[in-house]
CSV table of C-alpha atoms in Angstrom, one decimal:
chain,number,residue,atom,x,y,z
A,6,UNK,CA,0.1,0.1,0.1
A,7,UNK,CA,1.3,3.4,-0.6
A,8,UNK,CA,1.8,5.9,1.9
A,9,UNK,CA,-1.2,8.4,2.3
A,10,UNK,CA,1.3,11.1,1.3
A,11,UNK,CA,2.2,9.5,-1.9
A,12,UNK,CA,1.1,11.1,-5.2
A,13,UNK,CA,-0.4,8.7,-7.6
A,14,UNK,CA,-0.4,9.3,-11.5
A,15,UNK,CA,-2.2,7.3,-13.9
A,16,UNK,CA,-0.7,7.8,-17.5
A,17,UNK,CA,-3.0,6.8,-20.1
A,18,UNK,CA,-2.2,6.8,-23.8
A,19,UNK,CA,-4.9,7.8,-26.2
A,20,UNK,CA,-7.1,4.9,-27.9
A,21,UNK,CA,-6.4,3.6,-31.4
A,22,UNK,CA,-7.1,6.3,-34.4
A,23,UNK,CA,-7.4,5.7,-38.0
A,24,UNK,CA,-3.8,6.1,-38.8
A,25,UNK,CA,-2.1,4.4,-35.5
A,26,UNK,CA,1.3,2.6,-36.9
A,27,UNK,CA,1.1,4.1,-40.3
A,28,UNK,CA,1.6,8.1,-39.7
A,29,UNK,CA,3.5,10.3,-37.4
A,30,UNK,CA,0.6,12.4,-36.5
A,31,UNK,CA,2.6,14.7,-33.7
A,32,UNK,CA,0.5,17.9,-32.9
A,33,UNK,CA,-1.5,18.2,-36.2
A,34,UNK,CA,-5.3,18.8,-35.4
A,35,UNK,CA,-8.1,16.9,-36.4
A,36,UNK,CA,-7.3,13.5,-35.8
A,37,UNK,CA,-10.3,11.5,-34.2
A,38,UNK,CA,-10.4,7.9,-32.5
A,39,UNK,CA,-11.2,5.3,-34.4
A,40,UNK,CA,-14.3,2.7,-33.3
A,41,UNK,CA,-11.7,0.9,-31.7
A,42,UNK,CA,-10.1,3.5,-29.8
A,43,UNK,CA,-13.4,4.9,-28.5
A,44,UNK,CA,-14.0,1.0,-27.2
A,45,UNK,CA,-10.4,1.3,-25.8
A,46,UNK,CA,-11.7,4.7,-24.2
A,47,UNK,CA,-14.7,3.2,-22.8
A,48,UNK,CA,-12.6,0.1,-21.2
A,49,UNK,CA,-10.3,2.6,-19.5
A,50,UNK,CA,-13.2,4.3,-18.1
A,51,UNK,CA,-14.4,1.2,-16.3
A,52,UNK,CA,-11.0,1.0,-14.9
A,53,UNK,CA,-10.5,4.3,-13.4
A,54,UNK,CA,-13.9,4.7,-12.6
A,55,UNK,CA,-13.3,3.1,-8.8
A,56,UNK,CA,-9.6,4.4,-8.8
A,57,UNK,CA,-10.1,7.3,-6.5
A,58,UNK,CA,-9.5,10.1,-9.1
A,59,UNK,CA,-8.8,13.5,-7.5
A,60,UNK,CA,-8.6,15.4,-10.8
A,61,UNK,CA,-8.2,14.6,-14.9
A,62,UNK,CA,-5.5,16.1,-16.9
A,63,UNK,CA,-5.4,15.8,-20.9
A,64,UNK,CA,-3.5,16.7,-23.9
A,65,UNK,CA,-5.0,19.5,-25.9
A,66,UNK,CA,-5.0,17.1,-28.8
A,67,UNK,CA,-8.6,15.7,-30.1
A,68,UNK,CA,-7.3,11.9,-30.1
A,69,UNK,CA,-6.4,12.4,-26.2
A,70,UNK,CA,-9.6,14.6,-25.1
A,71,UNK,CA,-11.9,12.0,-26.6
A,72,UNK,CA,-10.3,9.3,-24.7
A,73,UNK,CA,-10.8,11.1,-21.3
A,74,UNK,CA,-14.4,11.9,-22.3
A,75,UNK,CA,-15.6,8.5,-21.0
A,76,UNK,CA,-13.7,8.8,-17.7
A,77,UNK,CA,-15.1,12.3,-17.2
A,78,UNK,CA,-18.5,10.6,-17.4
A,79,UNK,CA,-17.8,7.8,-15.0
A,80,UNK,CA,-16.3,10.0,-12.2
A,81,UNK,CA,-18.1,13.6,-12.5
A,82,UNK,CA,-14.9,14.8,-13.0
A,83,UNK,CA,-14.3,17.5,-15.9
A,84,UNK,CA,-10.8,17.2,-17.9
A,85,UNK,CA,-8.2,20.0,-17.4
A,86,UNK,CA,-6.4,20.6,-20.8
A,87,UNK,CA,-2.7,20.5,-19.8
A,88,UNK,CA,-0.8,21.6,-22.9
A,89,UNK,CA,2.6,19.7,-21.0
A,90,UNK,CA,0.8,16.5,-22.0
A,91,UNK,CA,1.1,17.3,-25.7
A,92,UNK,CA,2.5,14.8,-28.1
A,93,UNK,CA,6.5,15.4,-29.0
A,94,UNK,CA,6.6,18.5,-31.8
A,95,UNK,CA,7.9,16.3,-34.9
A,96,UNK,CA,8.8,19.2,-36.8
A,97,UNK,CA,8.9,18.7,-40.4
A,98,UNK,CA,8.4,14.7,-39.4
A,99,UNK,CA,4.6,15.4,-38.6
A,100,UNK,CA,2.4,13.6,-41.0
A,101,UNK,CA,4.9,11.4,-42.6
A,102,UNK,CA,4.5,7.7,-43.3
A,103,UNK,CA,6.3,5.8,-40.7
A,104,UNK,CA,7.7,3.4,-43.6
A,105,UNK,CA,9.3,6.3,-45.3
A,106,UNK,CA,11.1,8.0,-41.9
A,107,UNK,CA,12.4,4.2,-41.1
A,108,UNK,CA,14.7,4.7,-44.5
A,109,UNK,CA,16.4,7.8,-43.1
A,110,UNK,CA,20.0,7.6,-41.6
A,111,UNK,CA,18.2,9.8,-38.7
A,112,UNK,CA,15.7,7.2,-38.0
A,113,UNK,CA,18.5,4.7,-36.2
A,114,UNK,CA,19.4,7.9,-34.1
A,115,UNK,CA,15.9,8.2,-32.9
A,116,UNK,CA,15.6,4.3,-32.1
A,117,UNK,CA,19.2,4.0,-30.4
A,118,UNK,CA,20.1,7.2,-29.3
A,119,UNK,CA,17.4,9.5,-29.1
A,120,UNK,CA,18.7,11.8,-26.1
A,121,UNK,CA,21.2,12.9,-28.9
A,122,UNK,CA,18.1,13.6,-31.4
A,123,UNK,CA,16.2,16.6,-32.2
A,124,UNK,CA,13.2,16.4,-34.6
A,125,UNK,CA,14.2,18.9,-37.6
A,126,UNK,CA,12.1,22.1,-36.7
A,127,UNK,CA,10.6,20.4,-33.6
A,128,UNK,CA,11.5,19.3,-30.3
A,129,UNK,CA,14.0,17.1,-28.8
A,130,UNK,CA,13.7,14.1,-26.6
A,131,UNK,CA,15.4,15.7,-23.9
A,132,UNK,CA,13.0,18.6,-24.0
A,133,UNK,CA,10.3,16.3,-24.0
A,134,UNK,CA,11.2,14.3,-21.1
A,135,UNK,CA,12.2,17.7,-19.0
A,136,UNK,CA,8.7,19.2,-19.6
A,137,UNK,CA,7.1,16.0,-18.6
A,138,UNK,CA,9.2,15.8,-15.0
A,139,UNK,CA,8.4,19.4,-14.6
A,140,UNK,CA,4.9,18.7,-15.1
A,141,UNK,CA,4.7,15.9,-12.5
A,142,UNK,CA,6.3,18.1,-10.2
A,143,UNK,CA,4.1,20.7,-10.3
A,144,UNK,CA,1.2,17.9,-9.7
A,145,UNK,CA,2.2,16.1,-7.0
A,146,UNK,CA,2.5,19.4,-5.4
A,147,UNK,CA,-1.1,20.4,-6.2
A,148,UNK,CA,-2.1,16.7,-5.2
A,149,UNK,CA,-0.2,15.4,-2.6
A,150,UNK,CA,-1.9,12.3,-1.5
A,151,UNK,CA,-4.1,11.9,-4.2
A,152,UNK,CA,-4.5,10.1,-7.7
A,153,UNK,CA,-4.7,11.7,-10.8
A,154,UNK,CA,-5.2,10.7,-14.4
A,155,UNK,CA,-3.0,12.3,-17.5
A,156,UNK,CA,-4.3,11.3,-20.9
A,157,UNK,CA,-1.3,11.9,-23.4
A,158,UNK,CA,0.7,10.1,-26.3
A,159,UNK,CA,3.0,7.4,-26.5
A,160,UNK,CA,6.6,9.4,-26.4
A,161,UNK,CA,5.7,11.5,-23.4
A,162,UNK,CA,4.6,8.7,-21.3
A,163,UNK,CA,7.7,6.3,-22.4
A,164,UNK,CA,10.0,9.7,-21.5
A,165,UNK,CA,8.4,10.0,-18.2
A,166,UNK,CA,8.6,6.2,-17.5
A,167,UNK,CA,12.1,6.1,-18.4
A,168,UNK,CA,13.0,8.9,-15.8
A,169,UNK,CA,10.8,7.2,-13.6
A,170,UNK,CA,13.0,3.9,-13.1
A,171,UNK,CA,16.1,5.4,-13.2
A,172,UNK,CA,17.2,4.5,-16.7
A,173,UNK,CA,19.2,6.8,-19.2
A,174,UNK,CA,16.8,8.3,-22.1
A,175,UNK,CA,18.3,6.3,-24.6
A,176,UNK,CA,16.5,3.2,-23.3
A,177,UNK,CA,13.2,5.2,-24.1
A,178,UNK,CA,12.7,2.6,-26.8
A,179,UNK,CA,12.6,-0.4,-24.8
A,180,UNK,CA,9.3,0.7,-23.3
A,181,UNK,CA,6.0,-0.3,-24.7
A,182,UNK,CA,2.9,2.1,-24.2
A,183,UNK,CA,0.2,0.8,-26.6
A,184,UNK,CA,-3.0,2.7,-27.2
A,185,UNK,CA,-5.3,2.8,-24.7
A,186,UNK,CA,-3.1,1.0,-22.0
A,187,UNK,CA,-2.6,3.0,-18.4
A,188,UNK,CA,0.9,2.9,-16.6
A,189,UNK,CA,1.3,3.8,-13.0
A,190,UNK,CA,3.7,5.6,-11.2
A,191,UNK,CA,3.8,6.2,-7.1
A,192,UNK,CA,5.8,9.5,-6.2
A,193,UNK,CA,6.2,9.6,-2.5
A,194,UNK,CA,6.8,12.7,-0.8
A,195,UNK,CA,10.4,12.0,-0.2
A,196,UNK,CA,12.5,9.6,-2.1
A,197,UNK,CA,12.4,8.2,-5.8
A,198,UNK,CA,9.5,7.4,-7.7
A,199,UNK,CA,8.1,3.9,-8.0
A,200,UNK,CA,6.8,2.2,-11.1
A,201,UNK,CA,3.8,0.2,-10.2
A,202,UNK,CA,2.5,-0.9,-13.8
A,203,UNK,CA,3.5,-0.2,-17.5
A,204,UNK,CA,1.3,-0.7,-20.4
A,205,UNK,CA,-1.4,-2.1,-18.5
A,206,UNK,CA,-4.8,-2.9,-20.3
A,207,UNK,CA,-6.4,-5.5,-17.7
A,208,UNK,CA,-6.7,-5.1,-14.1
A,209,UNK,CA,-8.8,-2.9,-11.7
A,210,UNK,CA,-7.0,0.3,-10.8
A,211,UNK,CA,-8.3,0.8,-7.6
A,212,UNK,CA,-6.1,3.0,-4.8
């Protein structure tokens, strides 16, 4: 059991979209959940309904906000739009097909040494991880001893999980975060964070 002073964050990746696994959508607007994604959002809400949430935060992008909606209905909470939960800014790579990007020389760097990479005209992985860590510091101060849900995207969640387990950012790609999954991190009042689950899709999440 976590300490009464422990802050718990439930990191939810948005549900599936029509282009999941095909396109790097980044921050481009107008991408909505697919039918499967809406089913995943409903499943997430069932899991989070009894998690004792004090607040819900969501990325501004449509696919994240739509994933949060069933949880809002299940809990009676209104999601707070949090810009720091945004997807990574992929710059010039936004909207490109993953099959085409995988042929680029830079793709190997993204996979093997992401800490050294900045997307052309966009964000670096170091900046991505730093903003997620800073966000958690703000939330754990505002919600000491409480549980919150954060609806975000694969890369921000993976970057935060990499930090929480105390491994190097270059191990970022070893973490799998599927659509509609929930990962759980506990932050005690003092001491290091504890990762309770990663890429979870089945068990209940009651505190």
